[in-house]
Coordinates of C-alpha atoms in Angstrom, one line a residue:
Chain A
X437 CA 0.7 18.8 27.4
X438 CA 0.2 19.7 23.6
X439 CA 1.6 16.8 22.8
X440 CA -1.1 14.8 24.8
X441 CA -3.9 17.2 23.8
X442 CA -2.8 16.6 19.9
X443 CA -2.9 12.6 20.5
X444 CA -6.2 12.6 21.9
X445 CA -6.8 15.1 19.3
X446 CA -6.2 12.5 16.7
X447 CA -7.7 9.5 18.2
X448 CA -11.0 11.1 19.0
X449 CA -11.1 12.1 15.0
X450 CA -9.9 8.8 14.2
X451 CA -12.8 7.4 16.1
X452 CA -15.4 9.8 14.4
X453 CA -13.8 9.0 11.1
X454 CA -14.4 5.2 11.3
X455 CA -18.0 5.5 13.4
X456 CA -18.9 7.7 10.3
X457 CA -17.8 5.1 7.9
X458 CA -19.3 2.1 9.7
X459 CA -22.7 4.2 9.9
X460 CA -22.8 5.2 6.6
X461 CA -22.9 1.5 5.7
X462 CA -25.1 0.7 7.6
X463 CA -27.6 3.2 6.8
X464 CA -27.0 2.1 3.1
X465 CA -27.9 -1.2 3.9
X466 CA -30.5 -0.6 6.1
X467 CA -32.1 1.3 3.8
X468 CA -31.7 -0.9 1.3
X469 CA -32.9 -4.0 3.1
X470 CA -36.0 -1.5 4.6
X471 CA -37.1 -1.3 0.7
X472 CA -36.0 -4.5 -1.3
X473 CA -36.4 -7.0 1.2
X474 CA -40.0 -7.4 1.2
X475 CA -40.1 -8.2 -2.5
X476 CA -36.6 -11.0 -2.4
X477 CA -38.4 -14.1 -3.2
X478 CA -38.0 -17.3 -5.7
X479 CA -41.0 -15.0 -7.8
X480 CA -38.3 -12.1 -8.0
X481 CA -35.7 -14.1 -9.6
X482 CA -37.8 -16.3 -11.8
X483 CA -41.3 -15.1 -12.5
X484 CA -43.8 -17.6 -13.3
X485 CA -40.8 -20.0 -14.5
X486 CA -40.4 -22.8 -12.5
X487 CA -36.8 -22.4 -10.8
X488 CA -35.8 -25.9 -11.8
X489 CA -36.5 -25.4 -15.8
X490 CA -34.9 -22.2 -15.5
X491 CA -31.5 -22.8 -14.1
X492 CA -31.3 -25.8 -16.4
X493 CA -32.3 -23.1 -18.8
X494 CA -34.9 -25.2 -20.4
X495 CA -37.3 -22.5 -19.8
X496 CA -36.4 -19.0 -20.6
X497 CA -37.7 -16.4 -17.6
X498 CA -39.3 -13.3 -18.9
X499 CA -40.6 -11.6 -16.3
X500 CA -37.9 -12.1 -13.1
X501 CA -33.8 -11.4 -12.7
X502 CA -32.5 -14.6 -12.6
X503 CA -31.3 -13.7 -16.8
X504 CA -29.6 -10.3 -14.9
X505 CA -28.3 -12.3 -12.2
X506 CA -26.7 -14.7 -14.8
X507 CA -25.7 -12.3 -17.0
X508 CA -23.9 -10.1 -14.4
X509 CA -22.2 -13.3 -13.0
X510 CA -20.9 -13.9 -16.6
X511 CA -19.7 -11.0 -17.5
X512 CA -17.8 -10.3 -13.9
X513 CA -16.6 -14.0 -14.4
X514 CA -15.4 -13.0 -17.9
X515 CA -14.1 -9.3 -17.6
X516 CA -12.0 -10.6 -15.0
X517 CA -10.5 -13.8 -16.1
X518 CA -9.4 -11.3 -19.1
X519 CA -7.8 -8.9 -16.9
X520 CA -6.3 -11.2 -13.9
X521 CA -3.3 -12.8 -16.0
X522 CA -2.7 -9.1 -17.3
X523 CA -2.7 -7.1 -14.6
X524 CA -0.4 -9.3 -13.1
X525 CA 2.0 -9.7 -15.5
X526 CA 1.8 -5.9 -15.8
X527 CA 2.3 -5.6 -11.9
X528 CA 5.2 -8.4 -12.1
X529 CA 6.8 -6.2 -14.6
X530 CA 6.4 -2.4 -12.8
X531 CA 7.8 -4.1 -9.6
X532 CA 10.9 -6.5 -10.5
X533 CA 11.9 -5.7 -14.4
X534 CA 11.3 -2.0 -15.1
X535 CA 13.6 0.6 -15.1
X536 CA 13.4 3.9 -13.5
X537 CA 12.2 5.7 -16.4
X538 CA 10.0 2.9 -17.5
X539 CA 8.3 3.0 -13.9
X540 CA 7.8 6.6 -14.1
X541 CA 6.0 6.1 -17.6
X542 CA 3.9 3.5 -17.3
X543 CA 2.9 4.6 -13.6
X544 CA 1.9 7.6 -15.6
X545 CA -0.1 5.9 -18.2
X546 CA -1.8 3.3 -15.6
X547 CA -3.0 6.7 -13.3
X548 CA -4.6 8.2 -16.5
X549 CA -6.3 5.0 -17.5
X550 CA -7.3 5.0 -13.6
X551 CA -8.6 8.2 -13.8
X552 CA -10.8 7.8 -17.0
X553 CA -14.3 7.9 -16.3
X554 CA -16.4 4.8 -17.5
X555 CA -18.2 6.5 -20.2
X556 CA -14.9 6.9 -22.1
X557 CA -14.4 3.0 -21.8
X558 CA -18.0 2.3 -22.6
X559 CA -17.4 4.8 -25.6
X560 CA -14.8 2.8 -26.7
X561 CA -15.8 -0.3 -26.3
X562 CA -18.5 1.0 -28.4
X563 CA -16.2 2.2 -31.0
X564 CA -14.8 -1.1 -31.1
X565 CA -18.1 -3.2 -31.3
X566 CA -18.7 -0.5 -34.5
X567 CA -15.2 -1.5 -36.0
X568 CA -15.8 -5.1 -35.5
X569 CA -19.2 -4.9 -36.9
X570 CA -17.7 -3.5 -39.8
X571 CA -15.1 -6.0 -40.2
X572 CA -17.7 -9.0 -39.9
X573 CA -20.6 -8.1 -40.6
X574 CA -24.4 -9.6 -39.2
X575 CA -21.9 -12.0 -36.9
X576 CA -20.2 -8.9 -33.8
X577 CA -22.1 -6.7 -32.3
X578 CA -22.9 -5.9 -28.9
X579 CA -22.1 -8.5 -26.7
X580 CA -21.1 -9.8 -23.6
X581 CA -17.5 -10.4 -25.1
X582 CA -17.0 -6.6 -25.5
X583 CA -18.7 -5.3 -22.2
X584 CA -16.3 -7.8 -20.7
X585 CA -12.8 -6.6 -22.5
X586 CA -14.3 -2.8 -21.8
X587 CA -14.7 -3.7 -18.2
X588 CA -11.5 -5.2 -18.0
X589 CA -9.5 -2.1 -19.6
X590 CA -11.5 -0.6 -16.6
X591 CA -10.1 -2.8 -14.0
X592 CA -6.5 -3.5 -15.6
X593 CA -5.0 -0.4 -13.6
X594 CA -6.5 -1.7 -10.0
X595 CA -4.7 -5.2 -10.7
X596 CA -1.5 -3.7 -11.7
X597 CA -1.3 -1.1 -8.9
X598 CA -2.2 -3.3 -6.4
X599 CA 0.3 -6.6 -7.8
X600 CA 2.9 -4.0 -7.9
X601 CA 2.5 -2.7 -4.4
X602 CA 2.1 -6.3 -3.0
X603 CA 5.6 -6.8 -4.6
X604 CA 7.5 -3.9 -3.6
X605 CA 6.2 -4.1 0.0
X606 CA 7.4 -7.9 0.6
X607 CA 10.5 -7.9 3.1
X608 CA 14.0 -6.8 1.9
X609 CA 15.3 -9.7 3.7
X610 CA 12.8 -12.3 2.3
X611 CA 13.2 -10.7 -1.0
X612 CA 16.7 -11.7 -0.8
X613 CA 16.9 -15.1 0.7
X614 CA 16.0 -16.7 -2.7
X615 CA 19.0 -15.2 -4.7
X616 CA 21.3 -16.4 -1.8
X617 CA 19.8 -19.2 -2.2
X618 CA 20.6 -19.6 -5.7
X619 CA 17.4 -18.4 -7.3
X620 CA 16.9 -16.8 -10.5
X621 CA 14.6 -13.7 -10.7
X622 CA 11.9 -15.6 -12.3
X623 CA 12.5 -18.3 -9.7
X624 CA 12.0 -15.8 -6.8
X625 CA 9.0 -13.7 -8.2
X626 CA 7.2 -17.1 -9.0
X627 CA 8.1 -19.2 -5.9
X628 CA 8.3 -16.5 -3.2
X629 CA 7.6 -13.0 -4.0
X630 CA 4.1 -13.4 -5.7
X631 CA 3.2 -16.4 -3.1
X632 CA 3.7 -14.0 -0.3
X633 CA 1.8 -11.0 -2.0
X634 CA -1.4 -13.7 -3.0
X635 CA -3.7 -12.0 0.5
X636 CA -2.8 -8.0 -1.2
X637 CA -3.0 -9.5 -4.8
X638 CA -6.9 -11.3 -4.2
X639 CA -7.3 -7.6 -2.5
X640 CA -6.7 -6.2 -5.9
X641 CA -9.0 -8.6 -7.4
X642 CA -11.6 -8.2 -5.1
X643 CA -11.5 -4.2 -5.4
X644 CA -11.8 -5.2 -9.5
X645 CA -14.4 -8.1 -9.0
X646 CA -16.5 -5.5 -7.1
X647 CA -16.1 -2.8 -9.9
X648 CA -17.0 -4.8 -12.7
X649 CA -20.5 -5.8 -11.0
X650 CA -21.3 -2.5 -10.3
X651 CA -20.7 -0.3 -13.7
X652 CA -23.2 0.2 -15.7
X653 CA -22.0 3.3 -18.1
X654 CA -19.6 0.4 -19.5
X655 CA -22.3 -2.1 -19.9
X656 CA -25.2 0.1 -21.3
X657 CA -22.7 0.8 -24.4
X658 CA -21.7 -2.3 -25.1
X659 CA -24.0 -5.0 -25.0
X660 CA -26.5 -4.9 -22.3
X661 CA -30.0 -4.8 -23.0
X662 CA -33.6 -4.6 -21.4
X663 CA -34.9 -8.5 -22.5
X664 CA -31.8 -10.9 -23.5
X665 CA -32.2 -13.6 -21.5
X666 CA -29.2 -16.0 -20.4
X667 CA -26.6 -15.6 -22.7
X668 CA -26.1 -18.5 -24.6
X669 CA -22.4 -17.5 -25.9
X670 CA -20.1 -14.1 -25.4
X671 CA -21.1 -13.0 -28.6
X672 CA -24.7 -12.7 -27.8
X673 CA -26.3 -9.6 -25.5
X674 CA -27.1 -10.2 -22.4
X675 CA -29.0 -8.7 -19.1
X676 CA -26.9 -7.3 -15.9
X677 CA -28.7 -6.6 -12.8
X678 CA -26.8 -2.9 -12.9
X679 CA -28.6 -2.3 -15.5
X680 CA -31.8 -3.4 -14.7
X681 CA -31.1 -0.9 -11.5
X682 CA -30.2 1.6 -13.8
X683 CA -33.1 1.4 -16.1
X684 CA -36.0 0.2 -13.4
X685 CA -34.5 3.1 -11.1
X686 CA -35.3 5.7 -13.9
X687 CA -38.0 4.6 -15.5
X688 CA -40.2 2.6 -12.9
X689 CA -44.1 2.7 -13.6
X690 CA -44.9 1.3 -10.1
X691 CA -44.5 1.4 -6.6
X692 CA -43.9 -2.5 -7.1
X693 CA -41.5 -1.9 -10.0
X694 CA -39.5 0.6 -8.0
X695 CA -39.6 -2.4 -4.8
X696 CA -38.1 -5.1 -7.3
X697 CA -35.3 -2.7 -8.1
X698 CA -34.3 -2.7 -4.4
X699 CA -34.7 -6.6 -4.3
X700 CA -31.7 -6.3 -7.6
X701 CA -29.7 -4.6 -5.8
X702 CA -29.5 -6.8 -2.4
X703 CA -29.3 -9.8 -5.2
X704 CA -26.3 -7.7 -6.7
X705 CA -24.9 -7.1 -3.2
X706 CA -25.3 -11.1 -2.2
X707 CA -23.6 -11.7 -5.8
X708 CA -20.5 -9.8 -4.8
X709 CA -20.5 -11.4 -1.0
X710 CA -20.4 -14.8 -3.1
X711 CA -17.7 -13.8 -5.4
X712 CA -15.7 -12.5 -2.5
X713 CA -15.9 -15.0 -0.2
X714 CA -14.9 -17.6 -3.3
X715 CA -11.8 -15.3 -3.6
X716 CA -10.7 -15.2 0.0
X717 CA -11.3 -19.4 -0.1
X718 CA -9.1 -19.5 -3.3
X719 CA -6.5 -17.1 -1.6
X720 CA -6.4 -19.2 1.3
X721 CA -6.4 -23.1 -0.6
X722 CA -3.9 -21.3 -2.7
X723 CA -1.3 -20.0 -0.4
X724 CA -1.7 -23.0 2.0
X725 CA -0.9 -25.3 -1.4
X726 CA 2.0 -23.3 -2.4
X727 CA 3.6 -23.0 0.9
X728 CA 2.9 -25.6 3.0
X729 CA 2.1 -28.5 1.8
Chain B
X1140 CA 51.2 -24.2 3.8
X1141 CA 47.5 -24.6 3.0
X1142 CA 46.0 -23.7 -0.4
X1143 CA 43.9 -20.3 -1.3
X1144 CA 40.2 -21.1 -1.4
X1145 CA 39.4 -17.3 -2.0
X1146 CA 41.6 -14.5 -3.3
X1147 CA 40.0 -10.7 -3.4
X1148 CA 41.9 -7.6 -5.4
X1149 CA 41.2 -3.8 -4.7
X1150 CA 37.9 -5.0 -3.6
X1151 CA 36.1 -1.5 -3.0
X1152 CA 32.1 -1.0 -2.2
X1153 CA 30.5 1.7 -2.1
X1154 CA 26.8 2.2 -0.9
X1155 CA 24.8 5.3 -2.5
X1156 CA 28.3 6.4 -3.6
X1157 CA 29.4 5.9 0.4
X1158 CA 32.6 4.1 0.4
X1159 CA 32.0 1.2 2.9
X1160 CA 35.5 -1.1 1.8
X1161 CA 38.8 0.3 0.5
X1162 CA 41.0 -1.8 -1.8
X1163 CA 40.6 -4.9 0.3
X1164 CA 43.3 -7.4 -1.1
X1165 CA 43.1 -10.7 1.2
X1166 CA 43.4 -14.6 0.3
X1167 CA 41.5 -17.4 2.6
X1168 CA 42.9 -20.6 2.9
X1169 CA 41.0 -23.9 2.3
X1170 CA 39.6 -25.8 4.8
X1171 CA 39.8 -23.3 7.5
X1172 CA 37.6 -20.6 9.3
X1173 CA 38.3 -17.5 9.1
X1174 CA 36.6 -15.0 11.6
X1175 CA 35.8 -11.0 10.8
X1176 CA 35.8 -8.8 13.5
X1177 CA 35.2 -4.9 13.6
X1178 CA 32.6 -2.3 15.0
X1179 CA 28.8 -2.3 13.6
X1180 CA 28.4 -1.0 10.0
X1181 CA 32.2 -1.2 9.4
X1182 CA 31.3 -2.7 6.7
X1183 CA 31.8 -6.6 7.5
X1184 CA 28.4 -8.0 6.4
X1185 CA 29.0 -5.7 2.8
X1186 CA 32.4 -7.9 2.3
X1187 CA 30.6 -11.3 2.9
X1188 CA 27.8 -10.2 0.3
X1189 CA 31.0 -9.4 -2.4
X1190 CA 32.3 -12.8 -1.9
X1191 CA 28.8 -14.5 -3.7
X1192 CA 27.4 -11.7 -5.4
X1193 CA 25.3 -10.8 -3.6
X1194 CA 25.0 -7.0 -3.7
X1195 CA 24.0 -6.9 -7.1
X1196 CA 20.4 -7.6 -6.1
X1197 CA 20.4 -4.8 -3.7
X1198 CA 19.8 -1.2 -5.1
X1199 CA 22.4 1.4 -4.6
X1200 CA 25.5 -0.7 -4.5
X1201 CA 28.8 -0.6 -6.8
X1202 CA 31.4 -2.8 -6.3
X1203 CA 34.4 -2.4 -8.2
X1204 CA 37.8 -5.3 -8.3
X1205 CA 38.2 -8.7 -8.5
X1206 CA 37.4 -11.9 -6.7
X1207 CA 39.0 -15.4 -7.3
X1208 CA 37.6 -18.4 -5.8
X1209 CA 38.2 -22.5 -6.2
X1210 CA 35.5 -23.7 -7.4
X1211 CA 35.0 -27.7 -8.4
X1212 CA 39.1 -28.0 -8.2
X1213 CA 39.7 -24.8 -10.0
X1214 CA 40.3 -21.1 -9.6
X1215 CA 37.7 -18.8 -10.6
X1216 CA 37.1 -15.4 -11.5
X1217 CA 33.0 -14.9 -10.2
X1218 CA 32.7 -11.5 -11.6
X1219 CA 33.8 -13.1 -15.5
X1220 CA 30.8 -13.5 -17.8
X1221 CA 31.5 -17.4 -17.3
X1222 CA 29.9 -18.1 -14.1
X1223 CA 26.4 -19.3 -13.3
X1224 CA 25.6 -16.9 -10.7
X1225 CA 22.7 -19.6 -9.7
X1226 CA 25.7 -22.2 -9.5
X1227 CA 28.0 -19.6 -7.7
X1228 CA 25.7 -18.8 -5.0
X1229 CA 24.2 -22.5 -4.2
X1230 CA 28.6 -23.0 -3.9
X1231 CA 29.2 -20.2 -2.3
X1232 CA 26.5 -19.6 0.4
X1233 CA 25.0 -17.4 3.0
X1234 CA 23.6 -17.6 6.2
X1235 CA 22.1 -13.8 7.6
X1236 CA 22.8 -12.7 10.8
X1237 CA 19.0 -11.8 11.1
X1238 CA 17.0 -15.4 10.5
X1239 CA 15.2 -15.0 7.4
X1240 CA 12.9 -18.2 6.9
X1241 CA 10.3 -18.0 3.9
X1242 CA 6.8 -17.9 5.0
X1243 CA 6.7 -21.4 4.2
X1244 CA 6.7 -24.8 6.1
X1245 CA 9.4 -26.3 8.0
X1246 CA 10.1 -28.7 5.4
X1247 CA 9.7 -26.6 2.2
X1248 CA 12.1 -24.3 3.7
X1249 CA 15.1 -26.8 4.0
X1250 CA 13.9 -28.4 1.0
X1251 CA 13.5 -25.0 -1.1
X1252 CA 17.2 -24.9 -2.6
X1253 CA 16.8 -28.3 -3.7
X1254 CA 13.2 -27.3 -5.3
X1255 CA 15.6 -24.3 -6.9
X1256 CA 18.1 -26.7 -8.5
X1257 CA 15.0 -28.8 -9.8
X1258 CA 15.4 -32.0 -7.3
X1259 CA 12.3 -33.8 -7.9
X1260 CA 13.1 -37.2 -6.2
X1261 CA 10.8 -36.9 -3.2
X1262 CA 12.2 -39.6 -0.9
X1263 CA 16.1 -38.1 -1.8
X1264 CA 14.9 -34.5 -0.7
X1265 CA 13.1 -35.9 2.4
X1266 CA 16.7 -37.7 3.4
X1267 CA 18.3 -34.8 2.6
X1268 CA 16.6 -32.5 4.9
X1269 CA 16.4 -35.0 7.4
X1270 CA 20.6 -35.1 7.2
X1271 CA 20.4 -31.4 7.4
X1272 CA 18.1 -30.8 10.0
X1273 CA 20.1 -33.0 12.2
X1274 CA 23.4 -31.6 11.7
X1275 CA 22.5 -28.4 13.0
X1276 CA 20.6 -30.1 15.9
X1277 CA 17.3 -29.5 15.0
X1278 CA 15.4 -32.9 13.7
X1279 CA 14.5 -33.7 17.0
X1280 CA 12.5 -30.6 17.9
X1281 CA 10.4 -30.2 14.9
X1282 CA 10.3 -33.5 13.2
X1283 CA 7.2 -33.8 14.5
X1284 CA 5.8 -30.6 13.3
X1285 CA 7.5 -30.3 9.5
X1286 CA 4.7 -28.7 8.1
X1287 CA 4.4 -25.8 10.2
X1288 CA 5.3 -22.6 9.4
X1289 CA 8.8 -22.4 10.0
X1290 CA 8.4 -18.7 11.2
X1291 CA 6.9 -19.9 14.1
X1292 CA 9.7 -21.2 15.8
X1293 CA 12.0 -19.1 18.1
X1294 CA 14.7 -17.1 16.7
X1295 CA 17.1 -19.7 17.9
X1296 CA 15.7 -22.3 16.1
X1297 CA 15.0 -19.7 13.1
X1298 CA 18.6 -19.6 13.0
X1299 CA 19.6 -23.6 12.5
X1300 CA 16.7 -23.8 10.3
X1301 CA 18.5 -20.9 7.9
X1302 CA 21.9 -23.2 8.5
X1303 CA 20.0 -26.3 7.8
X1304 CA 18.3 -24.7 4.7
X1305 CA 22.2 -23.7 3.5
X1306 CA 23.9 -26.6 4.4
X1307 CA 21.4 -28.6 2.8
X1308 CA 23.1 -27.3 -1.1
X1309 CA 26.2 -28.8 -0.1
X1310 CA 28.2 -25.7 -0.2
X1311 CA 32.2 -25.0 -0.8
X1312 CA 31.7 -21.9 1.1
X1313 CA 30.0 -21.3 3.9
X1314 CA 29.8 -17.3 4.6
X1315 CA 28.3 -17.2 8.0
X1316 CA 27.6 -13.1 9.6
X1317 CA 27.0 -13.6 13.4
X1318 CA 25.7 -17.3 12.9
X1319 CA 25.4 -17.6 16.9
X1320 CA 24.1 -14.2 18.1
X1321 CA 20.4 -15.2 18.6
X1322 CA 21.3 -18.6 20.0
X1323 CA 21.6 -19.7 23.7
X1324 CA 25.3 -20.4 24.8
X1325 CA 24.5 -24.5 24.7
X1326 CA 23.3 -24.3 21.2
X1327 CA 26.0 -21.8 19.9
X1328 CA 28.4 -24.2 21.3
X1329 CA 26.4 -27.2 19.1
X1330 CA 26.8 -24.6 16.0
X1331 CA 30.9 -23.9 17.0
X1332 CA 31.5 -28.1 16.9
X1333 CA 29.6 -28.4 13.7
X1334 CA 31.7 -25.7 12.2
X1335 CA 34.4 -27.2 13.1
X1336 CA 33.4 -30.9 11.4
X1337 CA 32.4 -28.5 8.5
X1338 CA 35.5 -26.8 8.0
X1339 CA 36.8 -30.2 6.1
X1340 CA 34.1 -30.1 3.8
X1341 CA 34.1 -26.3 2.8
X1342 CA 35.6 -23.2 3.8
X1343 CA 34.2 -20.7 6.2
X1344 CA 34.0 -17.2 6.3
X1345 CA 32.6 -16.0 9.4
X1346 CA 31.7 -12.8 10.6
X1347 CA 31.1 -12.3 14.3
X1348 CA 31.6 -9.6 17.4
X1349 CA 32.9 -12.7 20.3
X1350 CA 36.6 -12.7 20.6
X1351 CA 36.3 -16.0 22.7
X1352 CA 34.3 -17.3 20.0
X1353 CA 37.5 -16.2 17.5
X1354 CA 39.7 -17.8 19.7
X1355 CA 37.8 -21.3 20.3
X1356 CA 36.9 -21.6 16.3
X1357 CA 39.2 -19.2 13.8
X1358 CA 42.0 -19.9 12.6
X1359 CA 42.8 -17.0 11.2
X1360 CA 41.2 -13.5 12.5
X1361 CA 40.9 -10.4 10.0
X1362 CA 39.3 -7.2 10.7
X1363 CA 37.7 -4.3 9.8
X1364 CA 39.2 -0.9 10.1
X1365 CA 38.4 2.0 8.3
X1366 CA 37.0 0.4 5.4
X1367 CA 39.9 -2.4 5.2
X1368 CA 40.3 -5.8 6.3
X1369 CA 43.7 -6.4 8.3
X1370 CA 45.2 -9.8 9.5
X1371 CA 45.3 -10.1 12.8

């Protein structure tokens, strides 16, 4: 009997956990949607600019997002190609070559680094843009190179945690049928081990993809600015849509203004979408390359 | 008198410092199959994995003594620091008792060992997992279907895909735990007649729970007791 009260117990919270999550969402959204969408238009994105001249970027746009929206694809593009092969490899190592005391060690050091709030990366990412200013002077500054090493440092323990755990949690048995097999240990992390981890690995990415297109304490520090236009090369500054959030959000002069920052962030939301959905495509061309064709 | 494929001395394992096998001293002659018996965890599985190495890729083990084995014509010590344990274990190979095919097609599963040793010749490793397929009676049922996912098929056919996927390196040794137990009694008896053509090729060591099975196939019959391995 306590035993079945207890169940239900559990299942009704369960329930209420999940119907709590899935309305928070969608009160998020709603609202969101309630106040941007009114103002999502070609006139949002690129101003008087005719959307042709801009994307070819023959025109630069002055008074609309597309320069944020750009910039924010960038720089997620950039901070994560930066941390992708590195987090791996750091994964790779935590879950096949480390020893015991290593794992406890670097597990330790990867959780602090988690833990750090962004501000400390932006701060040194900022310390670094002042060091490298000093080093070549008039030529590094803020830039979209830096924001994108800070917001991989950000990232680097997501991608590591979750390569790791995609690793240890592949099947004993499967783990082992390489070796019999006569594989070596490179043989079976890179033909079986990290092929069957690729669906918790993109997870990892996605969780990092997803964090890099949202923070702006990192951003604001390092490189991005109010009026930059497109970049035109990592060393220059750029705009992110964060940001523009950010800065609109705080410091808007009109109802109008305030509505355009709504219409960023559904633009930032429908970025991320994109980028995911790209990532799930790759996952799936990728594992269906490596395995069965 | 037939020659000694595999010699073991004072073979002892121990699993998180549980002794599993004491001092297990035993030769296996070449050409022949030779069937383990005993209860479940007695240990028989851990002696198979000794024979290729295969323990020290699983956490917790120590195995302690010596194992001699004739490989290409000559007898061999596998624990010296001579031998390729790649080259040992494609020689001296293992089929599970539970079918472990890699989330991977049909054909990339039969033709994964040969993608190990670096066999790039396409139309050599399509012949050769054709040849394979068919010896353990599977060709006809999925060569219509050899890029599927070879964890779809039935746990039967799971198992003769894991054969195929062994046979397919060509081995000296062929160290088999329960090869038939998820097969029906018509394809187990397929699998008993090819072990038989086998055993003139390479050397089997077979671990299995079916005394008529020993009696049809071994010809010799060891088992576990207590941790050691005694000739029947």
């Amino acid at each position: 009997m306590i035993n079945k009260t207890l169940e239900r117990s559990v299942i009704v919270l369960s329930w209420a956990a999940a119907s709590i999550l899935v309305m928070s969402v969608a009160i998020l959204l709603g609202f969101l949607f309630a106040k941007g969408l009114g103002t999502l238009s070609l006139k949002l994105l690129f101003g008087s600019t005719p959307p042709l001249a801009a994307i070819t970027l023959r025109q630069q746009v002055f008074d609309g997002l597309f320069p944020a929206v750009a910039g924010t694809f960038l720089l997620v593009i950039c901070s994560t190609i930066t941390a992708i092969p590195i987090g791996i490899a750091g994964g790779i190592f935590m879950a096949e070559y480390a020893g015991i005391r290593q794992k406890a060690f670097f597990s330790l050091l990867f959780d602090i680094l988690a833990g750090i709030p962004s501000i400390i990366i932006g701060l040194a990412g900022l310390s670094l843009t002042i060091f490298l200013h000093r080093l070549f002077p008039g030529r590094l500054g803020p830039s979209l190179m830096i924001s994108a090493l800070s917001l991989a440092l950000l990232v680097l323990p997501y991608l590591i945690r979750s390569t790791q755990n995609a690793l240890e949690s592949v099947d004993p048995l499967i783990r082992l049928t390489a070796p019999a097999l006569g594989a070596s240990r490179i043989q079976n992390v890179v033909k079986v081990l990290l092929p069957n981890s690729m669906a918790d690995i993109i997870g990892g990415i996605i969780l990092a993809v997803g964090r890099c297109a949202e923070d702006t304490a990192v951003i604001m520090l390092t490189g991005a600015v109010a009026v930059a236009g497109v970049p035109h090369d990592p060393l220059s500054q750029y705009e992110a849509l964060p940001f523009y959030i950010y800065y609109i959000s705080s410091q808007y002069g009109s109802p109008d203004e305030l509505a355009s920052g709504y219409g960023a962030a559904i633009l930032l939301l429908a970025l991320c979408t994109c980028l995911l959905i790209f990532a799930f495509v790759i996952q799936k061309r990728l594992v269906t390359l490596l395995l069965y064709r | 008198m037939k020659k000694t494929k595999i010699r073991t001395r004072n073979i002892c394992f121990q699993y998180h410092k549980k002794q599993i096998l004491k001092n297990i001293s035993v030769e296996f002659p070449k050409g022949e199959i030779s069937a383990i018996a005993g209860p479940s965890g007695s240990g028989k599985s851990s002696f198979l994995i000794v024979l290729n190495r295969l323990w020290e890729e699983i956490d917790g083990v120590n195995v302690t003594g010596k194992v001699e084995i004739e490989l290409n014509g000559q007898m061999q010590d596998i624990y010296s620091g001579r031998i390729d344990i790649r080259q040992l274990r494609r020689k001296v190979s293992i089929v599970f008792q539970q079918p472990n095919p890699l989330p991977m097609s049909i054909f990339k599963n039969v033709a994964f060992p040969l993608n190990l040793a670096g066999l790039k010749d396409r139309e050599r490793i399509s012949r050769e997992v054709e040849s394979a397929l068919k010896k353990v009676h599977l060709w006809d049922e999925v060569k219509d279907r050899l890029k599927e996912d070879g964890r779809l098929l039935s746990g039967g056919q799971q198992q003769r895909l894991c054969l195929a996927r062994t046979l397919v390196m060509r081995p000296e040794v062929l160290l088999l735990d329960e090869p038939t137990a998820s097969l029906d009694a018509r394809t187990a008896e397929a699998i008993e007649q090819l072990l038989i053509q086998l055993k003139s090729r390479c050397t089997i060591v077979m671990v299995t729970h079916y005394q008529d099975q020993i009696q049809r196939i071994a010809d010799s019959h060891f088992e576990v007791v207590n941790g050691n391995l005694i000739n029947r």
